[in-house]
XYZ file of C-alpha atoms in Angstrom:
92
model
C 245.879 94.327 136.018
C 247.787 97.585 136.082
C 244.968 100.083 135.700
C 244.681 100.723 139.437
C 248.373 101.510 139.763
C 249.308 97.998 140.880
C 252.742 96.504 140.500
C 253.967 93.494 138.557
C 254.164 91.635 141.876
C 250.488 92.460 142.511
C 249.588 91.128 139.074
C 251.593 87.952 139.665
C 249.880 87.396 143.020
C 246.444 87.816 141.430
C 247.417 85.648 138.475
C 248.493 82.848 140.810
C 245.109 83.060 142.552
C 243.357 82.687 139.195
C 245.579 79.711 138.434
C 244.846 78.106 141.801
C 241.132 78.597 141.142
C 241.450 76.562 137.947
C 242.211 79.076 135.205
C 244.239 77.549 132.392
C 245.339 80.950 131.107
C 245.694 84.382 132.713
C 244.829 87.627 130.968
C 246.775 90.520 132.524
C 244.724 93.248 130.876
C 246.801 96.047 129.350
C 250.117 94.561 130.486
C 252.956 96.043 128.478
C 254.560 93.568 126.075
C 257.937 93.857 127.793
C 256.321 92.556 131.022
C 254.728 89.437 129.506
C 257.698 87.129 130.119
C 257.998 88.233 133.749
C 254.260 87.678 134.260
C 254.231 84.278 132.550
C 257.213 83.079 134.560
C 255.902 84.477 137.841
C 252.366 83.177 137.422
C 253.374 79.828 135.970
C 250.580 79.790 133.411
C 250.083 80.771 129.787
C 249.474 84.482 129.339
C 246.845 85.996 127.043
C 247.793 89.336 125.475
C 245.706 91.983 123.731
C 246.721 92.871 120.184
C 246.140 96.533 119.412
C 246.176 97.923 115.846
C 249.122 100.205 116.632
C 250.932 97.677 118.840
C 253.233 94.715 118.269
C 252.111 91.973 115.897
C 250.750 88.740 117.371
C 254.063 87.049 116.571
C 255.970 89.797 118.411
C 253.640 89.436 121.420
C 254.495 85.744 121.506
C 258.221 86.396 121.775
C 258.106 87.793 125.326
C 255.672 85.179 126.575
C 252.123 85.524 125.255
C 250.731 82.063 124.588
C 247.351 83.354 123.390
C 246.403 86.537 121.593
C 243.051 88.280 121.733
C 241.944 91.035 119.407
C 239.186 92.363 121.631
C 236.773 94.440 119.582
C 239.515 95.411 117.153
C 238.640 92.882 114.448
C 234.964 93.759 114.633
C 235.772 97.468 114.407
C 237.949 96.971 111.335
C 235.374 94.778 109.596
C 232.569 97.241 110.383
C 234.650 100.105 108.951
C 235.312 98.103 105.772
C 231.603 97.303 105.404
C 230.676 100.995 105.909
C 233.217 102.017 103.286
C 231.886 99.416 100.858
C 228.302 100.489 101.516
C 229.232 104.132 100.895
C 230.952 103.160 97.645
C 227.943 101.168 96.465
C 225.532 103.969 97.432
C 227.411 106.592 95.427
């Protein structure tokens, strides 16, 4: 929602449109954790947040307003790395 240089107000306006169209949750992609509460309150819907390996924990993302957490490809990437490491260990 912020990649094109938009503002929080722009994101809230778009989020409300999603809500009016029937969305039960809004995913403000790459929103900073400190903006989640403002977005949730302004949109009036649960907010989905992206957990990043070097970012706040899912519990910490919930504190400012994230009702749902997504891990994107992060879980797959970590599992694939663990499988590669195990395969390399077995092969040696």
